[in-house]
CSV table of C-alpha atoms and ligand atoms in Angstrom, one decimal:
chain,number,residue,atom,x,y,z
A,1,MET,CA,-27.9,-24.9,-9.6
A,2,LEU,CA,-24.3,-25.2,-10.6
A,3,THR,CA,-25.2,-23.9,-14.1
A,4,SER,CA,-27.1,-21.5,-13.2
A,5,PHE,CA,-24.4,-20.0,-11.7
A,6,ILE,CA,-21.8,-20.9,-14.5
A,7,PHE,CA,-23.8,-20.0,-17.8
A,8,SER,CA,-25.9,-17.7,-19.6
A,9,PRO,CA,-29.8,-17.7,-18.7
A,10,MET,CA,-30.0,-18.7,-22.4
A,11,VAL,CA,-27.8,-21.8,-22.1
A,12,ILE,CA,-29.8,-22.3,-17.9
A,13,PHE,CA,-33.9,-22.3,-20.2
A,14,ILE,CA,-32.0,-24.4,-22.9
A,15,TYR,CA,-30.1,-27.1,-19.8
A,16,VAL,CA,-33.2,-27.3,-17.7
A,17,SER,CA,-35.9,-27.3,-20.7
A,18,ALA,CA,-33.8,-30.2,-21.7
A,19,LEU,CA,-33.7,-32.1,-18.2
A,20,VAL,CA,-37.3,-31.7,-18.0
A,21,SER,CA,-38.5,-33.4,-21.0
A,22,LEU,CA,-36.1,-36.5,-20.5
A,23,PHE,CA,-38.4,-36.5,-16.9
A,24,ILE,CA,-41.5,-36.5,-18.6
A,25,ALA,CA,-40.0,-39.0,-21.5
A,26,VAL,CA,-38.4,-41.4,-18.9
A,27,SER,CA,-41.6,-40.7,-16.6
A,28,LEU,CA,-43.7,-41.4,-19.9
A,29,ALA,CA,-42.0,-44.2,-20.7
A,30,GLU,CA,-41.9,-45.8,-16.7
A,31,PHE,CA,-46.4,-45.4,-17.0
A,32,TYR,CA,-47.0,-47.1,-20.6
A,33,GLN,CA,-44.2,-50.0,-19.3
A,34,LEU,CA,-42.0,-49.5,-22.0
A,35,ILE,CA,-38.9,-49.1,-19.3
A,36,PRO,CA,-38.7,-51.1,-16.3
A,37,HIS,CA,-38.5,-49.3,-13.5
A,38,PHE,CA,-36.0,-50.4,-11.4
A,39,SER,CA,-36.2,-49.3,-7.4
A,40,LEU,CA,-33.0,-49.2,-5.2
A,41,ASN,CA,-35.3,-51.5,-3.2
A,42,ILE,CA,-37.5,-54.3,-4.9
A,43,ALA,CA,-39.3,-54.5,-1.7
A,44,THR,CA,-41.0,-51.3,-1.7
A,45,ILE,CA,-42.6,-51.7,-5.4
A,46,SER,CA,-46.7,-50.7,-4.8
A,47,SER,CA,-48.8,-50.9,-7.9
A,48,SER,CA,-49.9,-47.3,-6.8
A,49,TYR,CA,-46.5,-46.1,-8.2
A,50,TYR,CA,-47.5,-46.1,-11.7
A,51,ASP,CA,-50.5,-44.4,-10.5
A,52,LEU,CA,-49.1,-41.8,-9.1
A,53,VAL,CA,-45.8,-41.5,-11.4
A,54,PHE,CA,-46.8,-38.2,-13.5
A,55,VAL,CA,-47.8,-36.5,-10.2
A,56,ARG,CA,-43.9,-36.7,-8.9
A,57,ALA,CA,-42.4,-36.0,-12.4
A,58,ILE,CA,-44.5,-32.8,-12.1
A,59,GLY,CA,-43.4,-32.2,-8.7
A,60,LEU,CA,-39.3,-32.8,-9.7
A,61,CYS,CA,-40.0,-30.6,-12.6
A,62,SER,CA,-41.4,-27.8,-11.5
A,63,THR,CA,-38.4,-27.9,-8.3
A,64,LEU,CA,-36.3,-27.6,-10.8
A,65,ILE,CA,-37.7,-24.8,-12.8
A,66,ILE,CA,-38.1,-22.6,-9.7
A,67,THR,CA,-34.3,-23.4,-8.5
A,68,ALA,CA,-33.3,-22.5,-11.6
A,69,TYR,CA,-35.2,-19.7,-11.9
A,70,LEU,CA,-34.4,-18.3,-8.1
A,71,ILE,CA,-31.3,-18.4,-8.7
A,72,ASN,CA,-30.5,-17.0,-12.1
A,73,SER,CA,-32.4,-14.0,-10.5
A,74,ILE,CA,-29.9,-14.1,-7.6
A,75,LYS,CA,-26.8,-14.7,-9.5
A,76,ILE,CA,-28.0,-11.1,-11.6
A,77,ARG,CA,-28.4,-9.5,-8.5
A,78,ILE,CA,-25.0,-10.4,-7.3
A,79,GLU,CA,-23.7,-9.9,-11.1
A,80,GLU,CA,-25.3,-5.9,-10.4
A,81,ARG,CA,-23.7,-5.6,-7.1
A,82,GLY,CA,-20.4,-6.8,-8.6
A,83,LYS,CA,-21.1,-3.2,-11.4
A,84,LYS,CA,-22.2,-0.9,-8.6
A,85,VAL,CA,-19.3,-1.7,-6.9
A,86,GLU,CA,-17.1,-1.2,-9.6
A,87,VAL,CA,-18.4,1.8,-10.6
A,88,GLU,CA,-17.8,3.0,-6.8
A,89,LEU,CA,-14.1,1.8,-7.1
A,90,SER,CA,-13.3,3.9,-10.2
A,91,HIS,CA,-15.4,6.9,-9.0
A,92,TYR,CA,-13.0,6.6,-5.6
A,93,LYS,CA,-10.0,6.1,-7.4
A,94,SER,CA,-10.8,9.3,-9.9
A,95,LEU,CA,-11.4,11.1,-6.3
A,96,ASP,CA,-8.5,9.8,-4.8
A,97,LYS,CA,-6.2,11.0,-7.8
A,98,VAL,CA,-7.8,14.9,-7.6
A,99,LYS,CA,-7.1,14.6,-4.0
A,100,SER,CA,-3.8,13.9,-5.2
A,101,ASN,CA,-2.9,16.2,-7.1
A,102,PHE,CA,-4.7,18.5,-5.4
A,103,ILE,CA,-2.0,17.9,-2.6
A,104,LEU,CA,0.6,18.0,-5.2
A,105,GLN,CA,-0.2,20.9,-6.2
A,106,VAL,CA,-1.0,23.2,-3.3
A,107,THR,CA,2.1,21.5,-1.5
A,108,HIS,CA,4.4,23.0,-4.8
A,109,GLU,CA,3.4,26.7,-3.7
A,110,LEU,CA,3.9,26.7,-0.5
A,111,ARG,CA,7.2,25.0,-0.5
A,112,GLY,CA,8.8,27.9,-2.6
A,113,PRO,CA,8.1,31.0,-0.2
A,114,LEU,CA,8.8,28.8,3.0
A,115,ALA,CA,12.1,27.1,1.6
A,116,ALA,CA,12.8,31.5,0.7
A,117,LEU,CA,11.9,32.0,4.1
A,118,LYS,CA,14.4,29.4,5.4
A,119,GLY,CA,17.3,31.1,3.3
A,120,TYR,CA,16.1,34.6,4.7
A,121,HIS,CA,16.7,33.3,8.3
A,122,GLU,CA,20.0,31.6,7.6
A,123,MET,CA,21.0,35.0,6.1
A,124,ILE,CA,19.7,36.6,8.9
A,125,LEU,CA,21.8,34.2,11.4
A,126,LYS,CA,24.7,34.3,8.9
A,127,GLU,CA,24.5,38.0,9.8
A,128,ILE,CA,25.0,38.8,6.1
A,129,THR,CA,22.1,41.7,6.8
A,130,GLY,CA,23.8,43.0,9.9
A,131,LYS,CA,24.9,41.9,13.0
A,132,ILE,CA,22.1,40.6,15.9
A,133,GLU,CA,21.6,40.5,19.1
A,134,PRO,CA,21.9,37.1,21.3
A,135,ARG,CA,17.9,37.4,21.8
A,136,THR,CA,17.5,37.5,17.6
A,137,ARG,CA,19.5,35.1,17.2
A,138,GLU,CA,17.8,32.5,20.2
A,139,THR,CA,14.2,33.4,18.0
A,140,LEU,CA,15.2,33.1,14.5
A,141,GLN,CA,16.8,29.8,15.5
A,142,ARG,CA,13.7,28.8,17.0
A,143,ALA,CA,11.3,30.0,13.9
A,144,ASP,CA,14.1,28.6,11.6
A,145,ARG,CA,13.3,25.1,13.2
A,146,ARG,CA,10.0,25.2,12.7
A,147,THR,CA,10.2,25.9,9.3
A,148,GLU,CA,12.4,23.5,8.4
A,149,ASN,CA,9.7,21.3,10.5
A,150,LEU,CA,7.4,22.8,7.8
A,151,LEU,CA,9.7,21.9,5.2
A,152,THR,CA,9.6,18.2,5.8
A,153,ILE,CA,6.0,17.7,6.4
A,154,ILE,CA,5.5,19.1,2.9
A,155,ASP,CA,8.3,17.5,1.0
A,156,GLU,CA,6.7,14.3,2.7
A,157,MET,CA,2.9,15.2,1.4
A,158,ILE,CA,4.8,16.1,-2.4
A,159,ASP,CA,6.5,12.8,-2.4
A,160,PHE,CA,3.3,11.1,-1.1
A,161,ALA,CA,1.1,12.9,-3.7
A,162,TYR,CA,3.6,11.9,-6.3
A,163,MET,CA,3.8,8.2,-5.2
A,164,LYS,CA,0.0,8.3,-5.4
A,165,SER,CA,-0.4,9.0,-8.9
A,166,GLU,CA,2.7,6.5,-9.8
A,167,GLU,CA,0.6,5.0,-12.7
A,168,GLU,CA,1.1,8.0,-14.6
A,169,VAL,CA,5.1,8.4,-13.6
A,170,ARG,CA,7.0,7.0,-15.5
A,171,TYR,CA,10.0,6.1,-13.4
A,172,ASP,CA,13.1,6.3,-15.3
A,173,LYS,CA,15.9,3.8,-14.6
A,174,ALA,CA,19.9,4.4,-14.8
A,175,ASP,CA,22.7,3.0,-13.2
A,176,ILE,CA,23.6,4.6,-10.0
A,177,ARG,CA,26.5,4.6,-7.3
A,178,LEU,CA,24.9,4.1,-4.7
A,179,LYS,CA,27.6,5.4,-2.1
A,180,ALA,CA,26.7,8.6,-4.1
A,181,ILE,CA,23.3,8.8,-3.0
A,182,ILE,CA,24.1,7.9,0.4
A,183,ASP,CA,26.8,10.6,0.9
A,184,TYR,CA,24.3,12.9,-0.6
A,185,ASP,CA,21.7,11.9,1.1
A,186,ILE,CA,24.0,12.2,4.5
A,187,ASP,CA,24.7,15.8,3.4
A,188,LEU,CA,21.1,16.8,3.6
A,189,PHE,CA,20.3,15.6,7.2
A,190,ALA,CA,24.2,16.2,8.1
A,191,ASN,CA,23.2,19.9,9.7
A,192,ARG,CA,20.0,18.7,11.7
A,193,ALA,CA,22.4,15.9,12.7
A,194,ARG,CA,25.0,18.0,14.2
A,195,GLN,CA,22.0,20.0,16.2
A,196,ARG,CA,21.3,16.9,18.1
A,197,ASN,CA,24.8,16.0,18.6
A,198,ILE,CA,23.8,12.6,16.2
A,199,GLN,CA,26.5,11.2,14.3
A,200,PHE,CA,26.2,9.1,11.0
A,201,VAL,CA,28.2,6.1,10.6
A,202,SER,CA,28.0,4.2,7.1
A,203,SER,CA,29.3,2.4,4.2
A,204,CYS,CA,29.5,1.7,0.9
A,205,PRO,CA,31.4,-0.2,-1.2
A,206,LYS,CA,32.9,2.7,-3.9
A,207,ASP,CA,31.5,1.1,-6.5
A,208,LEU,CA,28.5,-0.9,-5.9
A,209,THR,CA,25.9,-0.1,-8.9
A,210,ILE,CA,22.5,-0.4,-8.6
A,211,LEU,CA,19.8,-0.3,-11.8
A,212,ALA,CA,16.9,1.8,-10.6
A,213,ASN,CA,15.5,5.8,-10.3
A,214,ARG,CA,17.3,8.0,-7.9
A,215,ASP,CA,14.3,9.8,-7.1
A,216,LEU,CA,13.0,7.1,-5.9
A,217,LEU,CA,16.5,5.8,-3.6
A,218,ASN,CA,16.3,9.7,-2.3
A,219,ILE,CA,12.9,9.2,-1.2
A,220,ILE,CA,13.6,6.2,0.4
A,221,LEU,CA,16.5,7.2,2.1
A,222,SER,CA,15.7,10.8,3.4
A,223,ASN,CA,12.3,9.4,4.5
A,224,LEU,CA,14.3,6.7,7.1
A,225,ILE,CA,17.1,8.9,7.9
A,226,THR,CA,14.4,11.6,8.5
A,227,ASN,CA,12.2,9.3,11.3
A,228,ALA,CA,15.6,7.8,12.9
A,229,LEU,CA,16.7,11.5,13.3
A,230,ARG,CA,13.6,12.7,14.7
A,231,TYR,CA,13.4,9.1,16.9
A,232,SER,CA,16.2,9.0,18.6
A,233,GLN,CA,18.3,10.6,21.7
A,234,ALA,CA,21.1,13.0,21.1
A,235,GLY,CA,24.0,11.5,21.6
A,236,LYS,CA,23.2,8.5,19.5
A,237,THR,CA,24.4,6.9,16.3
A,238,ILE,CA,22.7,6.3,12.7
A,239,THR,CA,24.3,3.8,10.8
A,240,ILE,CA,23.8,3.7,7.1
A,241,ASN,CA,25.1,0.3,4.9
A,242,ALA,CA,24.5,-0.9,1.7
A,243,MET,CA,26.2,-4.1,0.6
A,244,GLU,CA,25.5,-7.4,-2.1
A,245,ASP,CA,23.8,-10.2,-1.0
A,246,ASN,CA,22.8,-12.9,-3.7
A,247,ASN,CA,22.6,-10.1,-6.4
A,248,ARG,CA,20.3,-8.2,-4.5
A,249,ILE,CA,21.2,-4.5,-3.4
A,250,HIS,CA,20.6,-4.6,1.0
A,251,ILE,CA,20.5,-1.5,2.4
A,252,LEU,CA,20.3,-0.6,6.2
A,253,VAL,CA,19.2,1.9,7.8
A,254,LYS,CA,19.4,1.3,12.2
A,255,ASP,CA,18.9,3.7,15.2
A,256,GLU,CA,19.6,4.1,18.3
A,257,GLY,CA,16.4,5.6,19.4
A,258,MET,CA,13.1,5.2,21.6
A,259,GLY,CA,12.3,1.7,19.1
A,260,ILE,CA,8.4,1.0,18.1
A,261,LYS,CA,6.5,-1.6,20.2
A,262,PRO,CA,6.2,-4.9,18.6
A,263,GLU,CA,2.3,-4.8,18.9
A,264,GLU,CA,2.9,-1.2,16.8
A,265,LEU,CA,4.9,-2.4,13.8
A,266,PRO,CA,2.2,-3.8,11.9
A,267,SER,CA,0.4,-0.4,11.5
A,268,ILE,CA,3.4,1.7,10.8
A,269,PHE,CA,3.2,1.1,6.9
A,270,GLU,CA,-0.2,2.3,7.2
A,271,GLU,CA,-1.0,6.0,6.1
A,272,PHE,CA,-1.0,8.7,8.7
A,273,TYR,CA,-0.1,6.0,11.5
A,274,ARG,CA,1.3,7.4,14.2
A,275,SER,CA,2.1,6.0,17.3
A,276,GLN,CA,1.1,7.6,20.8
A,277,ARG,CA,5.0,8.4,21.4
A,278,ALA,CA,6.2,9.5,17.5
A,279,ARG,CA,3.4,11.9,18.9
A,280,GLU,CA,4.8,13.0,22.4
A,281,ILE,CA,8.2,13.7,20.5
A,282,GLU,CA,7.6,14.9,17.3
A,283,LYS,CA,4.2,17.3,16.9
A,284,ASP,CA,4.9,17.9,13.3
A,285,GLY,CA,4.5,14.3,11.8
A,286,THR,CA,2.9,13.4,8.5
A,287,GLY,CA,2.8,9.2,9.3
A,288,LEU,CA,3.2,9.3,5.4
A,289,GLY,CA,6.6,8.6,5.5
A,290,LEU,CA,6.7,4.9,6.4
A,291,PRO,CA,3.9,4.6,3.4
A,292,ILE,CA,5.8,6.1,1.2
A,293,VAL,CA,9.2,4.6,1.4
A,294,LYS,CA,7.4,0.9,1.4
A,295,ARG,CA,5.3,2.2,-2.0
A,296,ALA,CA,8.8,3.4,-3.1
A,297,VAL,CA,10.4,0.0,-2.1
A,298,GLU,CA,7.5,-2.2,-4.4
A,299,VAL,CA,7.9,-0.2,-7.1
A,300,LEU,CA,11.7,-0.9,-7.3
A,301,ASN,CA,10.2,-4.8,-6.8
A,302,GLY,CA,11.9,-4.5,-3.5
A,303,LYS,CA,11.3,-5.6,0.2
A,304,ILE,CA,11.3,-3.8,3.5
A,305,THR,CA,11.5,-5.4,6.7
A,306,VAL,CA,11.5,-3.9,9.7
A,307,TYR,CA,13.5,-5.0,13.7
A,308,SER,CA,13.1,-3.2,16.5
A,309,GLU,CA,13.4,-3.3,20.4
A,310,VAL,CA,11.7,-0.6,22.7
A,311,ASP,CA,14.7,2.1,24.3
A,312,LYS,CA,17.1,0.2,22.0
A,313,GLY,CA,16.8,1.1,18.5
A,314,SER,CA,15.1,0.1,14.8
A,315,SER,CA,16.6,-1.0,11.9
A,316,PHE,CA,14.9,-1.1,8.5
A,317,HIS,CA,16.5,-3.8,6.3
A,318,ILE,CA,16.0,-2.8,2.3
A,319,TYR,CA,16.6,-5.8,-0.5
A,320,LEU,CA,17.0,-4.2,-3.8
A,321,PRO,CA,16.8,-6.6,-7.1
A,322,LYS,CA,20.7,-5.4,-8.6
A,323,LYS,CA,19.2,-4.8,-12.2
A,324,ASN,CA,15.9,-3.7,-11.5
A,325,SER,CA,14.4,-5.1,-15.1
A,326,LYS,CA,10.8,-4.1,-14.5
A,327,LYS,CA,10.0,-1.3,-16.5
A,328,GLY,CA,8.8,1.7,-14.1
B,1,LIG,P1,5.9,9.6,11.5
B,1,LIG,O1,7.3,9.8,11.1
B,1,LIG,O2,5.3,11.3,10.4
B,1,LIG,O3,5.2,9.9,12.5
B,1,LIG,P2,6.2,8.0,9.2
B,1,LIG,O4,5.0,6.9,8.8
B,1,LIG,O5,7.3,8.0,8.9
B,1,LIG,O6,5.4,8.7,10.1
B,1,LIG,O7,6.1,6.6,10.7
B,1,LIG,C1,4.9,5.5,11.5
B,1,LIG,C2,5.5,5.4,12.8
B,1,LIG,O8,6.4,4.6,12.9
B,1,LIG,C3,5.9,6.6,13.3
B,1,LIG,O9,4.9,7.2,14.3
B,1,LIG,C4,6.8,5.9,14.6
B,1,LIG,O10,5.9,5.6,15.7
B,1,LIG,C5,7.0,4.6,13.9
B,1,LIG,N1,8.6,4.9,13.6
B,1,LIG,C6,9.2,5.3,12.0
B,1,LIG,N2,10.3,5.1,11.9
B,1,LIG,C7,10.8,5.3,13.5
B,1,LIG,C8,12.2,5.2,13.6
B,1,LIG,N3,12.8,4.8,13.3
B,1,LIG,N4,12.3,4.8,15.4
B,1,LIG,C9,10.9,4.6,16.4
B,1,LIG,N5,10.0,4.7,15.3
B,1,LIG,C10,9.5,5.0,14.1
């Protein structure tokens, strides 16, 4: 039975033939009393034993052949199924790639006009094109916020598709000063934070460097800061720290926002997952931010952990190797 699963049909055939021949030879030898019969219980040996030795040998051999045949055909079917699954899997993988490329193209096309629209809003709001009425300003500010939300969604989708096509992208690595990256990302969100009276606090040694990919670091930080801003109430603080810890870089993004329920924690890194409360607070979310962050951390050979308490806040801890030796 074991050989039927492990070896090819040819080996099984030779093996079973050898076993059957051995049985027949032993049975014949016993029948002609060339060799004696050793019974486990000598008292049960009857004279009719030798008469039935052939029947027993035939029964045993046919059971052996049928078992080997059945198991071999099961094995062949399992192999065929396995091959089918492999073909289907590669088909789905290629479909997934087509989907990612499609998202990448469409979102790129959409991003340009939207960014321009946001630029025009800002020009009008700054009264570069002429004075505006307070009511017009209010309406335009609302339009600007919606445009910005849409841009965030598009950026998340671009990052998502970018991370999905990771096999083809080579992530160049360089020595990067972390403080510069943190300051850049804080600056990117400064306006939004100011509007919501949210304060950024950061700490990072000036000369702390990491050998990593700049785009991936920005993707990680910008997505975590976007969430911290989204799920924090006005007047709260967002802390961003980076430090060296046992030859690793430890980055912390902490907020004092709505927090995450313990039963929701296992799902937050799943694609498209959004908690009920998140949907109520922010309609324009994709559920892609954290899967993107997780993937980016993995590409950098790092780890991400989360601690959270409902209504107290969440802290996302990222641990990255200081010198990323693996090629990206
Ligand atoms: P999105 O923010 O678009 O919903 P994400 O993948 O970024 O998608 O996050 C998934 C879910 O994890 C969110 O819907 C929310 O429930 C939870 N979450 C993420 N970050 C935070 C945070 N800083 N505070 C509270 N909940 C969070």
